CSV table of C-alpha atoms in Angstrom, one decimal:
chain,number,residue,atom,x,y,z
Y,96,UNK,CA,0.0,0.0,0.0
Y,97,UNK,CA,2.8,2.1,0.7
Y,98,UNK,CA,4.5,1.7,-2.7
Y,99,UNK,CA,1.0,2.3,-4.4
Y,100,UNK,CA,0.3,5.8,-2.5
Y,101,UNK,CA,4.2,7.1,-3.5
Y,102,UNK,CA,3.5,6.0,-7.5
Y,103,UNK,CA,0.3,7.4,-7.3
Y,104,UNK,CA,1.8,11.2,-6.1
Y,105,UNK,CA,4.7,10.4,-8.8
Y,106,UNK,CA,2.4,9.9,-11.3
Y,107,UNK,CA,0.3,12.9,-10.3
Y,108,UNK,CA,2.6,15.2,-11.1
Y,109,UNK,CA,3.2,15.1,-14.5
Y,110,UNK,CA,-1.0,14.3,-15.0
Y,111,UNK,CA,-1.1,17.6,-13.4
Y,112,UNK,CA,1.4,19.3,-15.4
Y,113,UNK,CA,-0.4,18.1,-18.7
Y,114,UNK,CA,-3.7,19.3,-17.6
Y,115,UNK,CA,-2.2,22.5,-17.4
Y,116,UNK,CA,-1.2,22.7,-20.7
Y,117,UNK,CA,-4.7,21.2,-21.9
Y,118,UNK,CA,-6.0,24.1,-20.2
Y,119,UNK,CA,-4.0,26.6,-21.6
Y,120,UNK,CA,-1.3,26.6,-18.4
Y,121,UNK,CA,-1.1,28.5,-15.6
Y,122,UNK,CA,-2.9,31.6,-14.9
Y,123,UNK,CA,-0.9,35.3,-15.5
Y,124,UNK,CA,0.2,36.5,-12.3
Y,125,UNK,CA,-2.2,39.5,-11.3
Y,126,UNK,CA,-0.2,43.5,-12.5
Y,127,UNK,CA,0.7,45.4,-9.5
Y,128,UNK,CA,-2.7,48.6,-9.4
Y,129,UNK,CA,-1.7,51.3,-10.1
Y,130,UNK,CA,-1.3,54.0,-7.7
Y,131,UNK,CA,-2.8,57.9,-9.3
Y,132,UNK,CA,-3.2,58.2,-5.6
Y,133,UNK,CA,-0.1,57.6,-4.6
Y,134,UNK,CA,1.9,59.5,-7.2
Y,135,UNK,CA,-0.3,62.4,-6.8
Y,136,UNK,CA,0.9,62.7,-2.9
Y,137,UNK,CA,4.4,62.9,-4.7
Y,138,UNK,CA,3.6,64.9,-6.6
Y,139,UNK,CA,1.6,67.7,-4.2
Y,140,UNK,CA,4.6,67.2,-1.9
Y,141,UNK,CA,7.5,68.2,-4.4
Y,142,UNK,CA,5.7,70.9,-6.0
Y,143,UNK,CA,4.8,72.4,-2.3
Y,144,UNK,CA,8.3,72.2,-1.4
Y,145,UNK,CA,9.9,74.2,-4.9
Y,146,UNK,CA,6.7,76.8,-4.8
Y,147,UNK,CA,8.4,77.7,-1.3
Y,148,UNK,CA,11.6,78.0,-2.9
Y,149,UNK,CA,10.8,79.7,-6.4
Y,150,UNK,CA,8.9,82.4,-4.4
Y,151,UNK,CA,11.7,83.3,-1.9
Y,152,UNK,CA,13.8,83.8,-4.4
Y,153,UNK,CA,11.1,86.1,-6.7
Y,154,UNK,CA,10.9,88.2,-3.1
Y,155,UNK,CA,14.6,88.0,-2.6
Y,156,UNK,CA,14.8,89.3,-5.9
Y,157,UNK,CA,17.1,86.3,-7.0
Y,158,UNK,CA,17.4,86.8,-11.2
Y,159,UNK,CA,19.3,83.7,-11.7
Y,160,UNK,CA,16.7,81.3,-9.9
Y,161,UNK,CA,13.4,83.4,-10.7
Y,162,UNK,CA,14.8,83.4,-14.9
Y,163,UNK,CA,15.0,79.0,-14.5
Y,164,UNK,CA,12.0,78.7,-12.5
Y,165,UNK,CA,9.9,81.3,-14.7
Y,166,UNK,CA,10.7,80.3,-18.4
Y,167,UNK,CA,8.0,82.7,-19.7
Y,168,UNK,CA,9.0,86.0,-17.6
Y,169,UNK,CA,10.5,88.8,-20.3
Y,170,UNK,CA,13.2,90.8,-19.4
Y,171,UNK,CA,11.2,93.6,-18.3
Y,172,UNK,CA,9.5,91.5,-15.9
Y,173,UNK,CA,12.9,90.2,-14.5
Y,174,UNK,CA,14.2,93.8,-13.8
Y,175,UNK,CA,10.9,94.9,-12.2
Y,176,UNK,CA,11.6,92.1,-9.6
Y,177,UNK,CA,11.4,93.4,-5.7
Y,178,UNK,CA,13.9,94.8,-3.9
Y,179,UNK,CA,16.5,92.2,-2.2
Y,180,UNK,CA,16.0,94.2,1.5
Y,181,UNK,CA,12.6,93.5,1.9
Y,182,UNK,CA,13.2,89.6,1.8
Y,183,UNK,CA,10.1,87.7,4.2
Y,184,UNK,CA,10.8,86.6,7.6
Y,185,UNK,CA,8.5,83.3,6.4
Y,186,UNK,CA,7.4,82.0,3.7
Y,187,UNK,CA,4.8,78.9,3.9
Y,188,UNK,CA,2.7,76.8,1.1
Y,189,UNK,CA,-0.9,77.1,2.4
Y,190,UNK,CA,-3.0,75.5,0.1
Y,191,UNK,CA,-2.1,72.9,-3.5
Y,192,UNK,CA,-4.6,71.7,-5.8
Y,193,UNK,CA,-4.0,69.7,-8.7
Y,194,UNK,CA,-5.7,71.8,-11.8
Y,195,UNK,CA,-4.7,69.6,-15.0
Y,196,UNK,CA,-2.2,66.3,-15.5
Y,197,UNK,CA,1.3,67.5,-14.3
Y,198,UNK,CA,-0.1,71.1,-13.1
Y,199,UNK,CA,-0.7,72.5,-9.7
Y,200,UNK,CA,-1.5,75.7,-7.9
Y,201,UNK,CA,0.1,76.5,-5.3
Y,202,UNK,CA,-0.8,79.5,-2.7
Y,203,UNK,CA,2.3,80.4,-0.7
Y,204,UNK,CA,1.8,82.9,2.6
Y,205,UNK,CA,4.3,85.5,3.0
Y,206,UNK,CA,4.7,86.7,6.4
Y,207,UNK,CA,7.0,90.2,6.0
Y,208,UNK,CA,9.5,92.1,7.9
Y,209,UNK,CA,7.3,94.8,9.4
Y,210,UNK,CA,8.4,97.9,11.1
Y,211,UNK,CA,5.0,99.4,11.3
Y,212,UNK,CA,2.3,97.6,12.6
Y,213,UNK,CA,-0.5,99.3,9.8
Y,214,UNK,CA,1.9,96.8,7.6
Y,215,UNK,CA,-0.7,93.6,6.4
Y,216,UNK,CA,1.2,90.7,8.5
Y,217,UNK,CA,0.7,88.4,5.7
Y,218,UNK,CA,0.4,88.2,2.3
Y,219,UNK,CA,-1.0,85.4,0.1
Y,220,UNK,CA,0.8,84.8,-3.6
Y,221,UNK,CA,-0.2,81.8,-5.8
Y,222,UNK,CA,1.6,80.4,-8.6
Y,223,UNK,CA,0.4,77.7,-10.8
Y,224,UNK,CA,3.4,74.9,-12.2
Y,225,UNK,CA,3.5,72.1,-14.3
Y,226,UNK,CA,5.9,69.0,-14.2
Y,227,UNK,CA,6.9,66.2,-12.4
Y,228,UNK,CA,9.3,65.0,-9.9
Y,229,UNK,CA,11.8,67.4,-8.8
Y,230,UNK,CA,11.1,69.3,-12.3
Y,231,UNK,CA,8.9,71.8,-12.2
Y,232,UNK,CA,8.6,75.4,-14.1
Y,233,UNK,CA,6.0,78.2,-13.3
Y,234,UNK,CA,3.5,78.8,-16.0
Y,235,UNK,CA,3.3,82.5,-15.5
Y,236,UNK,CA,4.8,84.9,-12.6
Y,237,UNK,CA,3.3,84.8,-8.8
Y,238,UNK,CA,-0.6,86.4,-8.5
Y,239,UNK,CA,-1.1,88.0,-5.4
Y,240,UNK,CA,-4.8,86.5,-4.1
Y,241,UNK,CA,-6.9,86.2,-0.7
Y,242,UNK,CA,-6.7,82.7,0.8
Y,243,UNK,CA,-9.3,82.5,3.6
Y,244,UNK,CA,-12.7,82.5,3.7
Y,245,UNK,CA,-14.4,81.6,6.7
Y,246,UNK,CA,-16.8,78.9,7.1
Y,247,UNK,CA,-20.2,78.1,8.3
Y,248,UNK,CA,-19.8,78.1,12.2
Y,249,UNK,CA,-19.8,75.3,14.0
Y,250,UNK,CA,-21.7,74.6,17.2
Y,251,UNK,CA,-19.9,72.1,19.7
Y,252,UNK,CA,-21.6,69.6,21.7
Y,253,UNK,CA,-21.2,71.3,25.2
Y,254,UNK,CA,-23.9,72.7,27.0
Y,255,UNK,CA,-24.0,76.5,27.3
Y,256,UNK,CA,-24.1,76.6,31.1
Y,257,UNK,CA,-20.8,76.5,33.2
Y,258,UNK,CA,-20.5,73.8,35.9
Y,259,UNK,CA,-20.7,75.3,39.9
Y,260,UNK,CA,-17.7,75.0,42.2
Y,261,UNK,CA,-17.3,71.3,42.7
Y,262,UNK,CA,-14.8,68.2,42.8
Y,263,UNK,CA,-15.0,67.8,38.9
Y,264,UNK,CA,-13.9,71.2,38.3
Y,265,UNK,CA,-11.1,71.1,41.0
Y,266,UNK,CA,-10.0,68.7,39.1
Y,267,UNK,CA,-9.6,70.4,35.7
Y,268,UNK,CA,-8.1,73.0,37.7
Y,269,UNK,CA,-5.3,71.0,39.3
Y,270,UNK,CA,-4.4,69.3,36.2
Y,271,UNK,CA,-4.4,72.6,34.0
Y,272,UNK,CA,-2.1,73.9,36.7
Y,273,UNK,CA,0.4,71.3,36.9
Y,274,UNK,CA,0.5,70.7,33.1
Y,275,UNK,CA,1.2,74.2,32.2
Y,276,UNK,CA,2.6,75.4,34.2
Y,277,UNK,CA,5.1,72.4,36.0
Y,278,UNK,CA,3.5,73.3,39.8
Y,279,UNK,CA,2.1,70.5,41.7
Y,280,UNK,CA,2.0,66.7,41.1
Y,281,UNK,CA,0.2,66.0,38.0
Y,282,UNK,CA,-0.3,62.3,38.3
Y,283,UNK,CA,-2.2,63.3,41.1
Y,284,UNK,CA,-4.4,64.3,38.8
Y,285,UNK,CA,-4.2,61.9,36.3
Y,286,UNK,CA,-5.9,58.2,35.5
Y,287,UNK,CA,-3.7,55.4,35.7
Y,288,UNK,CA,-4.3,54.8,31.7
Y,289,UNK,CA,-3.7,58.7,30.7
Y,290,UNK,CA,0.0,59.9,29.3
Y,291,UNK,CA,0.5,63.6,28.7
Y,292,UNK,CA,4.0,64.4,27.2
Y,293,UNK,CA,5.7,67.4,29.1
Y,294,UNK,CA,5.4,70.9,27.0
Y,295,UNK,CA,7.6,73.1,26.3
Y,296,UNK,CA,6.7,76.4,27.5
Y,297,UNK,CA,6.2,76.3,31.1
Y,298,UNK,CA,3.8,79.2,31.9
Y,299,UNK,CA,3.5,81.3,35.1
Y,300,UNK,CA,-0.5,80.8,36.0
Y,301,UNK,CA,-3.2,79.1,35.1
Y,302,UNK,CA,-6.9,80.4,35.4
Y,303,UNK,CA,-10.0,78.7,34.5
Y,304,UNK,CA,-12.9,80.5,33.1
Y,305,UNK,CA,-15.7,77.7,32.6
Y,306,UNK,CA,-15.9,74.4,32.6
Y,307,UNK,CA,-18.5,73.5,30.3
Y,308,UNK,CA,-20.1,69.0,29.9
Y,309,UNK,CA,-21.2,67.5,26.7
Y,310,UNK,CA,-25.1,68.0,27.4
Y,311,UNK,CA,-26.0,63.7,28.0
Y,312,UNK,CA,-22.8,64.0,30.7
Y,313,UNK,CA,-24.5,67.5,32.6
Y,314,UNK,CA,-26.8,65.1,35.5
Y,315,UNK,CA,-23.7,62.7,36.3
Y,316,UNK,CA,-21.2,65.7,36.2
Y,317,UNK,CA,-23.7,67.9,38.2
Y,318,UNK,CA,-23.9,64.2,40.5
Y,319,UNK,CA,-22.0,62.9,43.3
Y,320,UNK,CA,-19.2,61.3,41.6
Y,321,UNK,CA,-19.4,57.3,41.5
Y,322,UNK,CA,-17.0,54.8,40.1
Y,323,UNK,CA,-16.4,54.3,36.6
Y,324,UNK,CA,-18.4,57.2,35.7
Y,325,UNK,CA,-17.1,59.5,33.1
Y,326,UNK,CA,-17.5,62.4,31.7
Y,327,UNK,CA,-16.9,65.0,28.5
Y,328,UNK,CA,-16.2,68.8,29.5
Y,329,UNK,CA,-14.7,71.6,27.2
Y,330,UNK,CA,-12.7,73.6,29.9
Y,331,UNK,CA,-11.8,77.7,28.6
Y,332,UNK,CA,-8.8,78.9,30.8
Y,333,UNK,CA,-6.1,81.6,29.9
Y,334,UNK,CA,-2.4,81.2,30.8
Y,335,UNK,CA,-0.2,84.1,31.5
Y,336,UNK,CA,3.5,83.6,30.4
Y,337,UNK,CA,7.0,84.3,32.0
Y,338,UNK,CA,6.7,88.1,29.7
Y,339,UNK,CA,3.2,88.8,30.8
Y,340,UNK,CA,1.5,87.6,27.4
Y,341,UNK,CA,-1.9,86.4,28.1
Y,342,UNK,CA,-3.1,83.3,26.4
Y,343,UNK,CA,-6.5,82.0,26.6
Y,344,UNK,CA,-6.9,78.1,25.4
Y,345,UNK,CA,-9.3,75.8,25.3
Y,346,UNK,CA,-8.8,71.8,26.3
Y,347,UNK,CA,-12.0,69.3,25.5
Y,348,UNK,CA,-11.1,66.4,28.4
Y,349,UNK,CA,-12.3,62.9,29.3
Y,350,UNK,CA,-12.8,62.4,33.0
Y,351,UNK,CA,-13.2,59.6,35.1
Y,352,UNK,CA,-14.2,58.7,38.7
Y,353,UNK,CA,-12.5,56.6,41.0
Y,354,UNK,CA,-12.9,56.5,44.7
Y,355,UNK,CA,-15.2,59.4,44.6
Y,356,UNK,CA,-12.2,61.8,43.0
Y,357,UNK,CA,-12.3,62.3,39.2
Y,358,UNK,CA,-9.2,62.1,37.2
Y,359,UNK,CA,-8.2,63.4,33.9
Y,360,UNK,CA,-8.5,60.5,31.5
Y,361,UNK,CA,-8.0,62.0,28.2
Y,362,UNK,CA,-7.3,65.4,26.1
Y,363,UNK,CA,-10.1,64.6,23.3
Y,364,UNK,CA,-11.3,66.3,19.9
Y,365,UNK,CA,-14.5,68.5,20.7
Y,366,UNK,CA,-17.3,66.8,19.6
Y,367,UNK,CA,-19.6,69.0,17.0
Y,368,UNK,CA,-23.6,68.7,17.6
């Protein structure tokens, strides 16, 4: 029987191999997908990072660079190019849009030197460039455009009304202290699961303005604390800084209770009604 079983797995294989054939053999192997996706990142990514370039050196008034980055810019349009002193503290791609195959739009802010505070802090300049790669050439010289627009406002899903005086809002207050400002023992303040890397700005004082629940948490954070009960507040506080600067924040937290204390669980995103 033994013999049998090994000629019949000998003989199997070249059966199998002829079926094969017969069949017209073994299927092709399945092409790699394409990626338009993928190449497009690339793409947005290098054309992001040489819009930054090209347009520090049009505002630097660098000839040599503007000339290779701006094949269709005339003479006249090179010597009109702004002065080299007035060179931006920052410049920042704000915004990329693919607009054709191989051509993007790219709006850049420019964040001037300014000696007089009537100066705009920021301009907006767009340029649109086709290529691919690390090769890239404007289409036409910068355009100077508005970038923001402000959106339909958003309610958040807090109630209105700011929690009293009570354990829960010690609590923020403790943890808001000790986080920003490095006085007192945060884990105090913490639960066991919750990890809050150090910052770095260490401010002089903390002060809370309102602590405000997600409205289906208002009865249990209004409530004698019990175990295991938790809780969603947005908390509004200001900060005041080693210079005096005032800087008012806002932190959307997790709570928790245990052994009738609550503890700071998480730093969430605010949930929008």
């Amino acid at each position: 029987m033994v013999q049998l079983v090994a000629w019949i797995a000998i003989l199997c294989g070249p059966a199998g191999l002829l079926v094969q054939l017969m069949w017209g053999g073994p299927a092709a192997p399945e092409t790699e997908p394409e990626r338009p996706t993928q190449e497009a990142d690339l793409s947005a990514f290098g054309v992001v990072g040489w819009a930054e370039r090209v347009i520090t050196a049009y505002l630097e008034g660098d000839i040599d660079t503007v000339r290779l980055a701006f094949p269709n810019a005339s003479d006249r349009q090179l010597e009109a190019l702004p002065d080299p002193s007035l060179s931006p503290s920052r410049v920042r791609a704000v915004a990329v849009e693919q607009t054709a195959a191989g051509e993007w739009a790219v709006t850049v802010a420019v964040f001037p030197l300014r000696s007089d505070p009537t100066t705009p802090a920021v301009r907006h300049l767009q340029l649109t460039a086709h290529g691919d790669g690390t090769a890239w050439a404007a289409l036409s010289l910068p355009a100077e455009v508005g970038a923001w627009a402000p959106t339909e406002p958003t309610a958040l899903a807090y109630t209105s009304r700011q929690l009293a005086g009570s354990p829960l809002t010690e609590a923020v207050q403790g943890w808001a202290t000790a986080y920003l400002t490095g006085e007192g023992e945060l884990d105090r303040y913490l639960a066991p699961e919750a990890a809050f890397p150090p910052i770095t700005m260490t401010h002089t004082s903390v002060e809370i303005d309102g602590v405000y629940p997600a409205p289906e948490d208002e009865d249990i954070a209004t409530a004698p604390a019990e175990d295991d009960d938790t809780v969603s507040v947005l908390a509004d506080l200001h900060v005041t800084d080693a210079e005096g600067q005032s800087w008012p924040m806002s932190y959307a937290l997790e709570l928790t209770s245990r052994s009738e204390r609550w503890e700071i669980s998480a730093v969430a995103v605010p949930p929008l009604t």
